[in-house]
């Protein structure tokens, strides 16, 4: 292509040089062709003056007429153009052509214009036209190629379409359904409300017949609605009931309607309904708390059967095995404080099942006097494979007394006993679910607060992993002992998300003591799976810090009861955050947790009222717990504990 362009340029130069000799003669000849034009003008005095006008001075609107054949044409202008190849000058004719000139073929120009153009310009024009033609063909080819690709892609997509129509696929599908699709049900509910309002007004005005009619139709409408939640579920007579009620309401409106009276009546009904809803919420909260804390009959049966056999079959005289491992700091030690035999067995079973070296794992279970025999019996007849387990009675810790334990000292207070164990205390059902929750005696249970005495319970251990009894282990937990706590005492998963689960949720920051010592935006963390450095604990006297704050809160002005608020205070700035994958919480109250996060977590926690061993449990989470229950165990079958 470059070679062709060079050859064309050489030829053009030759043509220009050859035509230079003719330029001067053409210039003179063209000038001689210009006609003489005279312009006549008169001034204000009537004097006439003539002047010669050049063709170049005429505008395009002038028309020249040939007297011989009558042809008309526009004036032509002659313009001097500098020759780009030499110092001589040429004349180029520039003529405005009629519209017919534009209808010439592609690349064709009127002869008069072509004859006046230099060979260079002609060649350039031809080259430009060739480039335009090539570009046009290229674009047309691309368009065809793009269209072909789109057609092929559409054909491929159509092959994957499912021809089976699923559900409704028309303009009548749910996207286009009327928002008033349950209009009959809504109408009947509104009619019942208005019927009650008019009935009260009729009764006050001694309109007994109208009152009876309104109450009768109201009952019939309620009967027709029944348990229906949509028009589809309504009884076949519902529409007729609505029409009959409409006629009665029309009569009532004609007789009784007064705007102010009806407004007052509806406001009174609204207030009454709100009060009823509030009472029902309180009752619901009370029943939920009652159901969550009441031991089901099968779970009550299990410890009774185990305790009975523990003494009858002579298991009470058996000694613990592998005692040398109980205080070996090189092993992996767990602390579980619980009075629930079945729940504790799930924690131990799930941990051992996922442990890479079960023989290096030691479980320290502490329970109360009532459940000690049953707990020990269970693990004697169902020992975890390879692991070591120790069951202790909290009443055997003689060093734990009211003089050294704030909780025991507070429990002896008559005021607290009145608060927790007397039904006629002012803080009763009428104060709502929050007060009900914290009036549970478990919040002053010594077993619940034993976690603050870990170095005293296990004086020869350096590290211990604390586990609640409502958790399930899904991975090997031994890497937790290798986590660098960076001088902190407690390793735990933080629970704060945006503004949730921060210190201001648990502590009373209106109290100046709390306000002066803690940051309300500090991130909260969870009990349930915590790795504790007992060496650092002893060095910092963590138990002493706990005692000091527990004594200050005897009147419950710093925080409500429980173990998490004093834990947040005691381990403030002493907690190392663990990766969230170690501990997933909320399975005991939140049905909308991320399923992937649950399945990938090392430990899942059923914190909340909906424990997995209760009928209240969230059904989709229950399988994670139940697969570690030995349902084929004779004691579980005897007590009718099944999936």
GROMACS .gro file of C-alpha atoms in nm, residues 362-629:
model
  268
  362UNK     CA    1  -0.956  -3.423   7.985
  363UNK     CA    2  -1.309  -3.310   8.077
  364UNK     CA    3  -1.381  -3.159   8.419
  365UNK     CA    4  -1.757  -3.166   8.483
  366UNK     CA    5  -1.895  -2.992   8.792
  367UNK     CA    6  -2.261  -3.032   8.886
  368UNK     CA    7  -2.479  -2.980   9.191
  369UNK     CA    8  -2.556  -3.224   9.469
  370UNK     CA    9  -2.894  -3.316   9.323
  371UNK     CA   10  -2.751  -3.430   8.988
  372UNK     CA   11  -2.406  -3.555   9.093
  373UNK     CA   12  -2.503  -3.925   9.112
  374UNK     CA   13  -2.683  -3.918   8.775
  375UNK     CA   14  -2.401  -3.730   8.601
  376UNK     CA   15  -2.133  -3.963   8.734
  377UNK     CA   16  -2.340  -4.271   8.653
  378UNK     CA   17  -2.387  -4.162   8.293
  379UNK     CA   18  -2.015  -4.125   8.225
  380UNK     CA   19  -1.929  -4.441   8.413
  381UNK     CA   20  -2.153  -4.651   8.188
  382UNK     CA   21  -2.094  -4.436   7.877
  383UNK     CA   22  -1.729  -4.326   7.899
  384UNK     CA   23  -1.599  -4.112   7.609
  385UNK     CA   24  -1.368  -4.317   7.388
  386UNK     CA   25  -1.006  -4.245   7.477
  387UNK     CA   26  -1.075  -3.928   7.676
  388UNK     CA   27  -1.062  -3.881   8.052
  389UNK     CA   28  -1.358  -3.740   8.244
  390UNK     CA   29  -1.394  -3.620   8.601
  391UNK     CA   30  -1.730  -3.544   8.765
  392UNK     CA   31  -1.733  -3.330   9.081
  393UNK     CA   32  -1.994  -3.201   9.323
  394UNK     CA   33  -1.986  -2.826   9.382
  395UNK     CA   34  -2.085  -2.884   9.745
  396UNK     CA   35  -1.750  -3.058   9.797
  397UNK     CA   36  -1.569  -2.727   9.740
  398UNK     CA   37  -1.553  -2.633  10.107
  399UNK     CA   38  -1.345  -2.327  10.038
  400UNK     CA   39  -1.641  -2.182   9.847
  401UNK     CA   40  -1.850  -2.020  10.123
  402UNK     CA   41  -2.032  -1.698  10.196
  403UNK     CA   42  -1.722  -1.536  10.341
  404UNK     CA   43  -1.527  -1.582  10.018
  405UNK     CA   44  -1.809  -1.576   9.763
  406UNK     CA   45  -2.014  -1.264   9.696
  407UNK     CA   46  -2.295  -1.457   9.530
  408UNK     CA   47  -2.344  -1.684   9.833
  409UNK     CA   48  -2.342  -1.384  10.061
  410UNK     CA   49  -2.603  -1.208   9.850
  411UNK     CA   50  -2.814  -1.522   9.835
  412UNK     CA   51  -2.842  -1.511  10.216
  413UNK     CA   52  -2.992  -1.162  10.190
  414UNK     CA   53  -3.361  -1.159  10.285
  415UNK     CA   54  -3.424  -0.887  10.029
  416UNK     CA   55  -3.289  -1.096   9.744
  417UNK     CA   56  -3.480  -1.400   9.858
  418UNK     CA   57  -3.795  -1.189   9.855
  419UNK     CA   58  -3.713  -1.066   9.504
  420UNK     CA   59  -3.641  -1.408   9.357
  421UNK     CA   60  -3.860  -1.652   9.543
  422UNK     CA   61  -4.173  -1.459   9.646
  423UNK     CA   62  -4.456  -1.437   9.398
  424UNK     CA   63  -4.611  -1.132   9.564
  425UNK     CA   64  -4.307  -0.912   9.504
  426UNK     CA   65  -4.397  -0.581   9.331
  427UNK     CA   66  -4.175  -0.675   9.036
  428UNK     CA   67  -4.421  -0.929   8.905
  429UNK     CA   68  -4.582  -1.013   8.574
  430UNK     CA   69  -4.716  -0.661   8.532
  431UNK     CA   70  -4.365  -0.520   8.485
  432UNK     CA   71  -4.296  -0.710   8.165
  433UNK     CA   72  -4.072  -0.976   8.022
  434UNK     CA   73  -3.738  -0.813   8.108
  435UNK     CA   74  -3.807  -0.829   8.481
  436UNK     CA   75  -3.938  -1.183   8.446
  437UNK     CA   76  -3.621  -1.292   8.271
  438UNK     CA   77  -3.390  -1.163   8.540
  439UNK     CA   78  -3.602  -1.289   8.827
  440UNK     CA   79  -3.501  -1.642   8.740
  441UNK     CA   80  -3.305  -1.784   9.041
  442UNK     CA   81  -3.048  -1.938   8.805
  443UNK     CA   82  -2.882  -1.597   8.779
  444UNK     CA   83  -2.772  -1.634   9.141
  445UNK     CA   84  -2.685  -2.002   9.100
  446UNK     CA   85  -2.338  -2.070   9.235
  447UNK     CA   86  -2.288  -2.326   8.956
  448UNK     CA   87  -2.345  -2.045   8.707
  449UNK     CA   88  -2.088  -1.820   8.875
  450UNK     CA   89  -1.824  -2.090   8.929
  451UNK     CA   90  -1.654  -1.979   8.605
  452UNK     CA   91  -1.508  -1.685   8.799
  453UNK     CA   92  -1.319  -1.925   9.029
  454UNK     CA   93  -1.139  -2.140   8.769
  455UNK     CA   94  -0.786  -2.095   8.912
  456UNK     CA   95  -0.916  -2.201   9.255
  457UNK     CA   96  -1.095  -2.506   9.117
  458UNK     CA   97  -0.794  -2.615   8.907
  459UNK     CA   98  -0.486  -2.480   9.085
  460UNK     CA   99  -0.230  -2.685   8.888
  461UNK     CA  100  -0.351  -2.606   8.537
  462UNK     CA  101  -0.213  -2.330   8.314
  463UNK     CA  102  -0.485  -2.313   8.049
  464UNK     CA  103  -0.841  -2.438   8.032
  465UNK     CA  104  -1.123  -2.419   7.777
  466UNK     CA  105  -1.459  -2.330   7.928
  467UNK     CA  106  -1.767  -2.474   7.752
  468UNK     CA  107  -2.136  -2.414   7.820
  469UNK     CA  108  -2.370  -2.714   7.817
  470UNK     CA  109  -2.581  -2.574   7.529
  471UNK     CA  110  -2.306  -2.592   7.267
  472UNK     CA  111  -2.209  -2.847   7.003
  473UNK     CA  112  -1.849  -2.897   6.886
  474UNK     CA  113  -1.803  -2.948   6.512
  475UNK     CA  114  -1.423  -2.932   6.473
  476UNK     CA  115  -1.105  -3.019   6.657
  477UNK     CA  116  -1.050  -2.755   6.927
  478UNK     CA  117  -0.686  -2.828   7.014
  479UNK     CA  118  -0.553  -2.530   6.807
  480UNK     CA  119  -0.711  -2.300   7.067
  481UNK     CA  120  -0.437  -2.392   7.314
  482UNK     CA  121  -0.181  -2.255   7.067
  483UNK     CA  122  -0.350  -1.916   7.024
  484UNK     CA  123  -0.132  -1.630   7.146
  485UNK     CA  124  -0.354  -1.429   7.381
  486UNK     CA  125  -0.095  -1.148   7.383
  487UNK     CA  126  -0.094  -1.113   7.758
  488UNK     CA  127  -0.473  -1.124   7.789
  489UNK     CA  128  -0.660  -1.354   8.025
  490UNK     CA  129  -0.966  -1.443   7.820
  491UNK     CA  130  -0.989  -1.552   7.456
  492UNK     CA  131  -1.343  -1.511   7.319
  493UNK     CA  132  -1.537  -1.432   7.003
  494UNK     CA  133  -1.669  -1.077   6.992
  495UNK     CA  134  -2.042  -1.038   6.932
  496UNK     CA  135  -2.078  -0.670   6.847
  497UNK     CA  136  -2.222  -0.579   6.508
  498UNK     CA  137  -2.253  -0.209   6.432
  499UNK     CA  138  -2.435  -0.075   6.740
  500UNK     CA  139  -2.546  -0.414   6.877
  501UNK     CA  140  -2.404  -0.608   7.172
  502UNK     CA  141  -2.184  -0.334   7.303
  503UNK     CA  142  -2.125  -0.251   7.667
  504UNK     CA  143  -2.412  -0.003   7.685
  505UNK     CA  144  -2.652  -0.293   7.621
  506UNK     CA  145  -2.549  -0.473   7.938
  507UNK     CA  146  -2.437  -0.204   8.184
  508UNK     CA  147  -2.615   0.095   8.336
  509UNK     CA  148  -2.418   0.392   8.205
  510UNK     CA  149  -2.646   0.634   8.384
  511UNK     CA  150  -2.461   0.524   8.696
  512UNK     CA  151  -2.151   0.747   8.742
  513UNK     CA  152  -1.934   0.453   8.851
  514UNK     CA  153  -2.002   0.262   8.529
  515UNK     CA  154  -1.973   0.577   8.319
  516UNK     CA  155  -1.634   0.665   8.468
  517UNK     CA  156  -1.476   0.320   8.423
  518UNK     CA  157  -1.604   0.178   8.093
  519UNK     CA  158  -1.655   0.272   7.731
  520UNK     CA  159  -2.020   0.231   7.627
  521UNK     CA  160  -1.909   0.147   7.271
  522UNK     CA  161  -1.668  -0.126   7.377
  523UNK     CA  162  -1.736  -0.450   7.194
  524UNK     CA  163  -1.911  -0.728   7.384
  525UNK     CA  164  -1.809  -1.093   7.366
  526UNK     CA  165  -1.970  -1.425   7.448
  527UNK     CA  166  -1.942  -1.681   7.723
  528UNK     CA  167  -1.987  -2.037   7.605
  529UNK     CA  168  -1.648  -2.113   7.452
  530UNK     CA  169  -1.360  -1.930   7.619
  531UNK     CA  170  -0.993  -2.015   7.645
  532UNK     CA  171  -0.853  -1.886   7.977
  533UNK     CA  172  -0.489  -1.830   8.065
  534UNK     CA  173  -0.494  -1.928   8.433
  535UNK     CA  174  -0.135  -1.811   8.492
  536UNK     CA  175  -0.221  -1.460   8.381
  537UNK     CA  176  -0.548  -1.484   8.575
  538UNK     CA  177  -0.366  -1.546   8.901
  539UNK     CA  178  -0.110  -1.275   8.827
  540UNK     CA  179  -0.382  -1.010   8.771
  541UNK     CA  180  -0.610  -1.132   9.055
  542UNK     CA  181  -0.914  -1.154   8.826
  543UNK     CA  182  -1.127  -1.322   9.095
  544UNK     CA  183  -1.062  -1.026   9.329
  545UNK     CA  184  -1.181  -0.783   9.057
  546UNK     CA  185  -1.497  -0.989   9.015
  547UNK     CA  186  -1.565  -0.986   9.391
  548UNK     CA  187  -1.523  -0.609   9.413
  549UNK     CA  188  -1.772  -0.536   9.135
  550UNK     CA  189  -2.018  -0.802   9.249
  551UNK     CA  190  -2.028  -0.645   9.597
  552UNK     CA  191  -2.089  -0.301   9.446
  553UNK     CA  192  -2.390  -0.435   9.255
  554UNK     CA  193  -2.576  -0.585   9.548
  555UNK     CA  194  -2.861  -0.339   9.492
  556UNK     CA  195  -2.860  -0.425   9.115
  557UNK     CA  196  -2.797  -0.064   9.007
  558UNK     CA  197  -2.486  -0.130   8.796
  559UNK     CA  198  -2.628  -0.412   8.583
  560UNK     CA  199  -2.908  -0.661   8.577
  561UNK     CA  200  -2.834  -1.010   8.688
  562UNK     CA  201  -2.652  -1.284   8.499
  563UNK     CA  202  -2.290  -1.379   8.442
  564UNK     CA  203  -2.218  -1.191   8.120
  565UNK     CA  204  -2.232  -0.833   8.262
  566UNK     CA  205  -1.989  -0.909   8.548
  567UNK     CA  206  -1.778  -1.100   8.296
  568UNK     CA  207  -1.760  -0.796   8.067
  569UNK     CA  208  -1.657  -0.584   8.364
  570UNK     CA  209  -1.408  -0.832   8.510
  571UNK     CA  210  -1.231  -0.898   8.179
  572UNK     CA  211  -1.250  -0.540   8.049
  573UNK     CA  212  -0.937  -0.475   7.840
  574UNK     CA  213  -0.825  -0.829   7.924
  575UNK     CA  214  -1.001  -1.018   7.642
  576UNK     CA  215  -0.832  -1.127   7.321
  577UNK     CA  216  -1.076  -1.151   7.024
  578UNK     CA  217  -1.081  -1.492   6.855
  579UNK     CA  218  -1.174  -1.551   6.493
  580UNK     CA  219  -1.552  -1.560   6.448
  581UNK     CA  220  -1.525  -1.902   6.288
  582UNK     CA  221  -1.457  -2.054   6.629
  583UNK     CA  222  -1.795  -1.972   6.781
  584UNK     CA  223  -2.136  -1.921   6.613
  585UNK     CA  224  -2.410  -1.793   6.844
  586UNK     CA  225  -2.785  -1.737   6.830
  587UNK     CA  226  -2.921  -2.084   6.757
  588UNK     CA  227  -3.143  -2.057   7.063
  589UNK     CA  228  -3.334  -1.748   6.952
  590UNK     CA  229  -3.259  -1.642   6.592
  591UNK     CA  230  -3.422  -1.847   6.313
  592UNK     CA  231  -3.254  -1.638   6.039
  593UNK     CA  232  -2.887  -1.725   6.093
  594UNK     CA  233  -2.657  -1.789   5.798
  595UNK     CA  234  -2.658  -2.164   5.733
  596UNK     CA  235  -2.306  -2.164   5.590
  597UNK     CA  236  -2.166  -1.984   5.895
  598UNK     CA  237  -2.331  -2.243   6.121
  599UNK     CA  238  -2.191  -2.537   5.930
  600UNK     CA  239  -1.841  -2.390   5.912
  601UNK     CA  240  -1.819  -2.290   6.280
  602UNK     CA  241  -1.604  -2.493   6.520
  603UNK     CA  242  -1.862  -2.448   6.797
  604UNK     CA  243  -2.232  -2.364   6.763
  605UNK     CA  244  -2.415  -2.218   7.062
  606UNK     CA  245  -2.786  -2.248   7.141
  607UNK     CA  246  -2.790  -1.940   7.362
  608UNK     CA  247  -3.145  -1.821   7.423
  609UNK     CA  248  -3.469  -1.981   7.537
  610UNK     CA  249  -3.509  -2.227   7.250
  611UNK     CA  250  -3.276  -2.500   7.372
  612UNK     CA  251  -3.236  -2.801   7.142
  613UNK     CA  252  -3.367  -3.047   7.403
  614UNK     CA  253  -3.697  -2.857   7.440
  615UNK     CA  254  -4.006  -2.863   7.222
  616UNK     CA  255  -3.949  -2.488   7.179
  617UNK     CA  256  -3.633  -2.554   6.978
  618UNK     CA  257  -3.600  -2.405   6.631
  619UNK     CA  258  -3.658  -2.715   6.422
  620UNK     CA  259  -3.401  -2.646   6.148
  621UNK     CA  260  -3.122  -2.617   6.408
  622UNK     CA  261  -3.216  -2.918   6.615
  623UNK     CA  262  -3.045  -3.174   6.390
  624UNK     CA  263  -2.701  -3.026   6.462
  625UNK     CA  264  -2.749  -3.121   6.826
  626UNK     CA  265  -2.954  -3.441   6.807
  627UNK     CA  266  -2.701  -3.629   6.592
  628UNK     CA  267  -2.471  -3.649   6.896
  629UNK     CA  268  -2.742  -3.791   7.124
   0.00000   0.00000   0.00000
